[in-house]
Amino acid sequence: MANIKQKQATNKNSKRKITKFILFVSIIVFLVSSLLLFLSFIFKENLVMSEMFLLLAGAVFFFPFSLIVAYRYKMVKVIDKIVIPLFVVGALFFSAKWVFSAAQLYLDKEAYDQRNFKVAKGIPSEITYDGSKNGPDYIDTITIDDTKIKVSHLFIVEKDFNKRLMNKPLKIKYLPISKYAIGVEKY
């Protein structure tokens, strides 16, 4: 009987240590993520640095957060055993996607600093929207000549785009590797 109580006490102590460690890591991750977000606002004038820090802040925050949720959540029901792993896999996917985008932006830093942009001219063959449910839709990507260019960071509202630029030839300056738009104008 005493041996069982000693094992239970040891289990409680190890769980407390793990919980304290997770809390400590969570605080560090939150601080690093906050620092990256702050750097994103500091470098607002430099599109590449601002977007790169913003993407890294999301990746740094989201990935460890999902692992903490997976650890802390008791998966006793069958649905929990399906939903929580899907949440973690989704977080891994989006974190990897954001880190990949940040790496592409880093590779475009020299082109941005030297103002060495590519230019796409023509009528868009496809336009995608962010599909916001709580406000206006923003343009996410514009495709011209089979080149899909990201414009979501320019915050172009669908209604304004439809009034001024729909079915008109456009001139889009963009970064060569990441395909981030620098500017969209009527051609």
PDB file of N, CA and C in Angstrom, residues 16 35 108 174:
ATOM      1  N   ARG A  16       3.775  17.584 -12.369  1.00  0.00           N
ATOM      2  CA  ARG A  16       3.949  19.002 -12.020  1.00  0.00           C
ATOM      3  C   ARG A  16       5.168  19.573 -12.718  1.00  0.00           C
ATOM      4  N   LEU A  35       7.929  39.441 -29.804  1.00  0.00           N
ATOM      5  CA  LEU A  35       9.085  40.181 -30.313  1.00  0.00           C
ATOM      6  C   LEU A  35       9.075  40.200 -31.842  1.00  0.00           C
ATOM      7  N   ASP A 108      14.163  36.863 -51.370  1.00  0.00           N
ATOM      8  CA  ASP A 108      13.801  38.029 -52.181  1.00  0.00           C
ATOM      9  C   ASP A 108      14.311  39.347 -51.598  1.00  0.00           C
ATOM     10  N   TYR A 174       6.192  42.621 -58.776  1.00  0.00           N
ATOM     11  CA  TYR A 174       6.241  41.598 -57.742  1.00  0.00           C
ATOM     12  C   TYR A 174       7.655  41.073 -57.551  1.00  0.00           C
TER      13      TYR A 174
END
